[in-house]
Short mmCIF file of C-alpha atoms in Angstrom, two decimals:
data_model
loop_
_atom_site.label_atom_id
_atom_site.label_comp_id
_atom_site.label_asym_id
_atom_site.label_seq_id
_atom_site.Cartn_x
_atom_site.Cartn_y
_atom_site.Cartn_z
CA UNK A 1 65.30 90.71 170.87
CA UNK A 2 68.46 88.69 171.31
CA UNK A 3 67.52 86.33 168.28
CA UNK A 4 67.05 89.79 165.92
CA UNK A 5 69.92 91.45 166.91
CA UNK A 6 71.75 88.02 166.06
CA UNK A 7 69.97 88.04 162.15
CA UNK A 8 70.86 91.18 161.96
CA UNK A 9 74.58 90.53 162.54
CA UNK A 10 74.33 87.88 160.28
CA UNK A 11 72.83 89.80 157.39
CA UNK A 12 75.11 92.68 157.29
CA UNK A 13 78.05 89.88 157.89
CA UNK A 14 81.39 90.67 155.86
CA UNK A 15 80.95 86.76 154.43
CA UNK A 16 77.53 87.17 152.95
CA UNK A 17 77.79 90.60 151.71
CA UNK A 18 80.08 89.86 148.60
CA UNK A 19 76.98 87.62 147.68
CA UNK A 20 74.54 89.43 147.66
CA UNK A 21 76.31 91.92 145.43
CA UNK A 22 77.15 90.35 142.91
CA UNK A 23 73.96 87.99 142.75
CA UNK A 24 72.07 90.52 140.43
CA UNK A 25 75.06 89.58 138.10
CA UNK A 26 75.45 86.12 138.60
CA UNK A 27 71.67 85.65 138.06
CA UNK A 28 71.38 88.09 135.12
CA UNK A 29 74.83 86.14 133.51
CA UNK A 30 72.57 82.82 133.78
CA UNK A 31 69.64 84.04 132.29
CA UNK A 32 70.57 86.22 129.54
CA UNK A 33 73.61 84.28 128.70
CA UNK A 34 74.60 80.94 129.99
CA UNK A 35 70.78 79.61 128.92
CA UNK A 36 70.66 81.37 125.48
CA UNK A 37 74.02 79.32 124.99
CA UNK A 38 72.90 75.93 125.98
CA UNK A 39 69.74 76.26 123.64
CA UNK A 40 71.86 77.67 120.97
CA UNK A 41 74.30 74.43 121.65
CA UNK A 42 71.17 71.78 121.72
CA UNK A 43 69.61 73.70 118.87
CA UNK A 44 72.83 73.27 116.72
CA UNK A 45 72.13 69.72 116.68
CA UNK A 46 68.97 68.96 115.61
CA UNK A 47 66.65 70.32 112.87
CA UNK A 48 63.76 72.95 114.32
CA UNK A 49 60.47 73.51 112.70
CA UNK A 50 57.42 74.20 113.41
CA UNK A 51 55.40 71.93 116.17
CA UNK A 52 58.74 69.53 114.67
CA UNK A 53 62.60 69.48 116.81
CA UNK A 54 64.24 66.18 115.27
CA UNK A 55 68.02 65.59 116.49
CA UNK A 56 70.36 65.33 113.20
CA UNK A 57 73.80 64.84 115.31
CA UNK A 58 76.41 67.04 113.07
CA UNK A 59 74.50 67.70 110.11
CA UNK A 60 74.01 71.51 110.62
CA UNK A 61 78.09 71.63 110.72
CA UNK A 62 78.34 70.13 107.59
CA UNK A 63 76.10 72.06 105.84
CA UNK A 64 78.80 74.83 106.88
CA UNK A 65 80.77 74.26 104.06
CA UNK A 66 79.42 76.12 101.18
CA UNK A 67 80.28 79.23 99.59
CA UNK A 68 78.21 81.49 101.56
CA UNK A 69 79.55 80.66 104.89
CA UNK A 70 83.72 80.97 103.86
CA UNK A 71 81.82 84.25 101.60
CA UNK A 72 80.66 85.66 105.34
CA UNK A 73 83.78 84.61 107.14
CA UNK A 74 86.35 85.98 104.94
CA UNK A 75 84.04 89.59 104.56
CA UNK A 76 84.41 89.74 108.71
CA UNK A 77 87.69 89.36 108.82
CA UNK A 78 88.57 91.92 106.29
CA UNK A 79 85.97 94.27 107.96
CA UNK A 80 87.49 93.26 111.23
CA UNK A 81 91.12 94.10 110.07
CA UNK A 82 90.43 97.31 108.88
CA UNK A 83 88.22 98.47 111.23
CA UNK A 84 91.17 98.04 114.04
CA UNK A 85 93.97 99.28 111.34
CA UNK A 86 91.47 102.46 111.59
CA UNK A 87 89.70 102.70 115.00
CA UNK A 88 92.53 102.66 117.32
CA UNK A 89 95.14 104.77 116.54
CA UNK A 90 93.03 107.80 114.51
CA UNK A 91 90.95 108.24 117.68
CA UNK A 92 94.29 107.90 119.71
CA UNK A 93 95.34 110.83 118.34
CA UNK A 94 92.35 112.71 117.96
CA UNK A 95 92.07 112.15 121.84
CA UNK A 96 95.70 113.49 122.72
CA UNK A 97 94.48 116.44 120.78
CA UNK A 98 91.68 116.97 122.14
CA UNK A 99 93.18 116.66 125.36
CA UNK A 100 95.80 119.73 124.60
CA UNK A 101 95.45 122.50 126.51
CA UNK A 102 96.77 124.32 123.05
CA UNK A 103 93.36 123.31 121.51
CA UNK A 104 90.48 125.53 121.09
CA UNK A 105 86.90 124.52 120.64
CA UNK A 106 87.39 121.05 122.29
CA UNK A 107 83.84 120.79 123.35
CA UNK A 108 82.43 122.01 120.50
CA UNK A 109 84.74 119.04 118.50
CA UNK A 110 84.32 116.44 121.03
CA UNK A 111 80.22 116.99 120.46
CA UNK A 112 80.44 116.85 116.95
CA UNK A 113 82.48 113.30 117.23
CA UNK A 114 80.28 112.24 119.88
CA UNK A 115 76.87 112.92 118.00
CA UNK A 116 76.50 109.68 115.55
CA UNK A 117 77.02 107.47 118.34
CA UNK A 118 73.82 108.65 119.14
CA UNK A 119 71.85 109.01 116.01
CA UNK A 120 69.50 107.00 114.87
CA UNK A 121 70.44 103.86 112.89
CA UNK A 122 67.56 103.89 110.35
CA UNK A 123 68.48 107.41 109.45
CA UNK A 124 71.70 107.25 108.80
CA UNK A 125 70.86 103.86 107.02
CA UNK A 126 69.03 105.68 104.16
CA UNK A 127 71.60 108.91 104.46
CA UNK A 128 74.62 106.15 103.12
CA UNK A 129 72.63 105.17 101.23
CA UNK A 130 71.99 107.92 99.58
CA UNK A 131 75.60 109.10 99.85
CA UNK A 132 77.34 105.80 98.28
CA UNK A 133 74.39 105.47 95.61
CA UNK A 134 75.27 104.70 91.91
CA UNK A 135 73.93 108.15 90.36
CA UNK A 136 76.43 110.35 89.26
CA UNK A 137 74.97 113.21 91.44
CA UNK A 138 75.57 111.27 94.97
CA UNK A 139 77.71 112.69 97.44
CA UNK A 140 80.91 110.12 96.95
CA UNK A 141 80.73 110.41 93.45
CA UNK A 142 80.02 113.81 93.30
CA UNK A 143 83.50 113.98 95.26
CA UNK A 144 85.80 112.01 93.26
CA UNK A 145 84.36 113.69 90.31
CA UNK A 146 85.90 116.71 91.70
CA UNK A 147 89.42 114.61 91.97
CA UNK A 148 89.21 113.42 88.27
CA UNK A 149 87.81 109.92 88.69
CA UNK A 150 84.31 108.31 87.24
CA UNK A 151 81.21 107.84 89.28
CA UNK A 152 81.42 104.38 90.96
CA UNK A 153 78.74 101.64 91.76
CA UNK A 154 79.72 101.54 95.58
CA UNK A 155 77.22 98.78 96.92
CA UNK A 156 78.29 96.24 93.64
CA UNK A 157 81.74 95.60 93.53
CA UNK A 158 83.74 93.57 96.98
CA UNK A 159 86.15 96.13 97.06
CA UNK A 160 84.09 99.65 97.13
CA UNK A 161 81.57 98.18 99.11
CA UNK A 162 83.99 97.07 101.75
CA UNK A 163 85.31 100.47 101.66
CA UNK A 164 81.54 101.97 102.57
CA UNK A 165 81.13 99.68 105.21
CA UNK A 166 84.67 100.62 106.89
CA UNK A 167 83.58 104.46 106.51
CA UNK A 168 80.16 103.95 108.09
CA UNK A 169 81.73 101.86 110.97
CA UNK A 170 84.46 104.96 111.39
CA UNK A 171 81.75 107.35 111.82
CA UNK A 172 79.63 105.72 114.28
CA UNK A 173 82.04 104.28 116.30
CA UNK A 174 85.22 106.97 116.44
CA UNK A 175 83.96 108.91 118.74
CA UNK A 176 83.30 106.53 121.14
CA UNK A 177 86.40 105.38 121.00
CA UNK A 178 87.94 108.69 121.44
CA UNK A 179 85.55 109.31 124.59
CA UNK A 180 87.63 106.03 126.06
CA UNK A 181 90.85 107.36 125.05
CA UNK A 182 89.92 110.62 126.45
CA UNK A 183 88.86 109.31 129.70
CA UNK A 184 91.74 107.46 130.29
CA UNK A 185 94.18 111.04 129.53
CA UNK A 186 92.77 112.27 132.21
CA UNK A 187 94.41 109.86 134.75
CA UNK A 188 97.65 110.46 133.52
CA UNK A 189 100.11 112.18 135.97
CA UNK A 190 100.48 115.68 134.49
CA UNK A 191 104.18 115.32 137.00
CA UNK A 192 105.79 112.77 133.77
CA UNK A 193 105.23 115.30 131.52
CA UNK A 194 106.58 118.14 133.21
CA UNK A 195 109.33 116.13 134.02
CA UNK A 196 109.91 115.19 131.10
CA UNK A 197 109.82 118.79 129.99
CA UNK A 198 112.81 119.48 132.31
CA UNK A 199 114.89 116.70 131.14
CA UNK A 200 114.67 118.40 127.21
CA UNK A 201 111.95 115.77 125.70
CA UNK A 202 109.92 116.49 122.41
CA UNK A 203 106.27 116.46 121.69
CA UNK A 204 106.55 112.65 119.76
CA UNK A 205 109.21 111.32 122.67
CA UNK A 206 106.56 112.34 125.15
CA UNK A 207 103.77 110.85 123.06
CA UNK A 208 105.74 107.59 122.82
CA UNK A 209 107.16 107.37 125.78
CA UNK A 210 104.50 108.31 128.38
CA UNK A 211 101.72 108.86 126.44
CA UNK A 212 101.22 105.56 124.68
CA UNK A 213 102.83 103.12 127.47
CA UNK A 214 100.13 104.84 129.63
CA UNK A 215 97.43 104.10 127.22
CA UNK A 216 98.30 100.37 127.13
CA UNK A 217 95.06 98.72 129.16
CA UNK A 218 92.82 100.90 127.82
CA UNK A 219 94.09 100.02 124.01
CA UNK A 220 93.61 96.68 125.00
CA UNK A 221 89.68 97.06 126.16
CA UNK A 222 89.26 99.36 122.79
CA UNK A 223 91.09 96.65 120.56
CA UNK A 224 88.74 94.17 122.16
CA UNK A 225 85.57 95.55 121.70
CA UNK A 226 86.87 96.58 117.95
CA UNK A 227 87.28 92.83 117.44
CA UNK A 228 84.35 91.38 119.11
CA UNK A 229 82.54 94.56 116.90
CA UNK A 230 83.88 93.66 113.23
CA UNK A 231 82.62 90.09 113.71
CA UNK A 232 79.53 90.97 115.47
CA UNK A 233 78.62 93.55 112.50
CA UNK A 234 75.67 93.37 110.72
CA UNK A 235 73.67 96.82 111.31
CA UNK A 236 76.18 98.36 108.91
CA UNK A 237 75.81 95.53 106.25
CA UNK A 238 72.23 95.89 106.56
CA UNK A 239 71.64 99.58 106.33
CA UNK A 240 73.37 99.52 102.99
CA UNK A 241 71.61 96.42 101.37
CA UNK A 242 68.31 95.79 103.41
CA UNK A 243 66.93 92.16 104.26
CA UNK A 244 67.12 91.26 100.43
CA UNK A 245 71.46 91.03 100.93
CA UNK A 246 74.27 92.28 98.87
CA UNK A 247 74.51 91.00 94.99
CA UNK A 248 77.22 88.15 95.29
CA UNK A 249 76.81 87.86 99.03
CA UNK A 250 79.96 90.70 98.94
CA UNK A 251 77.80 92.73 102.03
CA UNK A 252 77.21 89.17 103.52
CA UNK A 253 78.43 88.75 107.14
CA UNK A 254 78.61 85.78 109.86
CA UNK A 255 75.33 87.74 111.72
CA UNK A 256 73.95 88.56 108.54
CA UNK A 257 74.04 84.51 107.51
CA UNK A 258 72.56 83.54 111.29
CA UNK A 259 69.96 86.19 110.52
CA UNK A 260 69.53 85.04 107.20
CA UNK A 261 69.06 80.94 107.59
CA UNK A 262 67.66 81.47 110.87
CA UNK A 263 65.07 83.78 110.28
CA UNK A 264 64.64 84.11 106.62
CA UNK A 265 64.66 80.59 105.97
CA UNK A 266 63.39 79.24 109.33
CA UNK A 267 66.11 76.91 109.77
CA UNK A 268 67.03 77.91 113.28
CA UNK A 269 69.21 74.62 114.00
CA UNK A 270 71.68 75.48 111.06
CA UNK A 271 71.55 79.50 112.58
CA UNK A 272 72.49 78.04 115.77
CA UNK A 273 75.19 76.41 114.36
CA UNK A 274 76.56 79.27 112.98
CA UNK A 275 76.12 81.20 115.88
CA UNK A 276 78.54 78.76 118.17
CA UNK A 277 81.25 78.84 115.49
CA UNK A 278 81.24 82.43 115.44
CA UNK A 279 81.05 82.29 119.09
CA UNK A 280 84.63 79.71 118.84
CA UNK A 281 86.15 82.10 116.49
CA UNK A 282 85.65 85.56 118.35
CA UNK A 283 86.50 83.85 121.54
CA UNK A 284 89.72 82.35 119.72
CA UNK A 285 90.68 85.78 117.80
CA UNK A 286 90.08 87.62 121.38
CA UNK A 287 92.51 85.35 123.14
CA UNK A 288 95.44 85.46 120.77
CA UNK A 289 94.85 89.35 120.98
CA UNK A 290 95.31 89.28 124.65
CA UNK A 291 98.19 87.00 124.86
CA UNK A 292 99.73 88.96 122.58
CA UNK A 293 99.21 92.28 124.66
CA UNK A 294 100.80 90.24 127.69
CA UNK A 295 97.55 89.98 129.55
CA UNK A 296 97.50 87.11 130.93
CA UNK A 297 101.38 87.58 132.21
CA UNK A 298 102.52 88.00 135.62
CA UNK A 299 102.59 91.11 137.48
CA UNK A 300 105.51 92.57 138.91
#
């Protein structure tokens, strides 16, 4: 009786407890990430086929530089750039309206902003694609008809196509990043507003000056997940050009090209390759973003 009472003590102990909860983490971090990575690491070294794993030392790196590859790179990083030039502050603002006690209909707009976040990828794949198609009776050229311009070939020129792919990524991701946004308006002190109400502040000086300071870690987790999303893309890329890619590789992403070598062409060791410099350059971009947003500085 003595010796259960005495487990029992020990299980419910304030030293083992912190174990235990984050062990489901720890052992789902190991298993769904930390191994992944150390195949995708041994992989990147040696050539993989069938019944067939020789090791090739740096080989798969140098095949990195062709065309294709700086092709994929420099498409994420535009896509990247103007994904966060649009992501962050439209939905910013769209939240602090939202969140106005002079607005009317907020849940009906905060549904409607919500609702391609959950809608299904392969439909809206062949909806853009229908909407940015080259016939003169789709929806985008149907518009700038209207504003005096010829129909355009959307999906088969660099520029117009990165323009689709921007638009698609607005609309599945904006509200999402407004429910953030939203969420974090909440836990603002409605007290800083009324004073500043007292002391004679403006709609913008409250905006900038409460609002936004306010707003700061939650900017940073959006901007982060913007980043880590514009080089992770490649649902977007693929709705709009399928598994046969974009003429000119001008659709042709960092994902797309691991998804291309390593499972189109079976070269897995060259996809893994890929894959960890990808992995070097989000982690890299990510960094630089935080230092710059004073993350990693001390607290008062």
């Amino acid at each position: 009786m003595h010796q259960k009472k005495s487990r029992f003590r020990i299980g419910n102990s304030q030293l083992i407890a912190p174990y235990i909860f984050v062990a489901p983490f720890i052992l789902s971090f190991i298993i769904f990430f930390s191994y992944p990575l150390f195949q995708a690491i041994l992989m990147s070294f040696q050539s993989v086929l069938p019944d067939q794993v020789t090791f090739i030392g740096l080989d798969n790196f140098k095949k990195l530089n062709n065309p294709s590859f700086y092709k994929a790179l420099y498409n994420n990083f535009r896509y990247t750039i103007y994904t966060v030039i649009v992501l962050i502050p439209i939905p910013l603002i769209l939240a602090v309206f939202l969140n106005s006690k002079m607005m009317r209909l907020k849940n009906m707009f905060r549904s409607a902003l919500f609702l391609p976040a959950l809608t299904s990828v392969a439909v809206a794949g062949i909806i853009f694609k229908l909407v940015f198609s080259e016939l003169d009776g789709a929806l985008m050229n149907t518009f700038i008809q209207w504003l005096g311009f010829d129909s355009q070939k959307w999906l088969y020129y660099p520029g117009l196509s990165m323009f689709a792919l921007v638009v698609i990524a607005t609309w599945r991701w904006i509200g999402i990043n407004i429910l953030y946004f939203l969420s974090a308006l909440q836990n603002i002190p409605k007290e800083l507003y009324e004073a500043a109400d007292i002391d004679g502040a403006g709609l913008f000086s409250k905006f900038y000056k409460i609002t936004v300071p306010l707003l700061k870690p939650i900017t940073i987790y959006v901007l982060t997940i913007t980043i880590y999303g514009g080089f992770a893309m490649f649902t977007e890329s693929y709705m709009l050009w399928g598994s046969r890619g974009s003429p000119q590789d001008i659709g042709l992403t960092m994902v797309g090209y691991i998804y291309q070598q390593g499972f189109q062409y079976f070269d897995l060791g060259f996809g893994s390759a890929i894959g960890l410099v990808l992995l070097v350059i989000t982690l890299g971009v990510s960094m630089i973003q935080l230092k710059f947003m004073g993350l990693f500085g001390k607290e008062d």
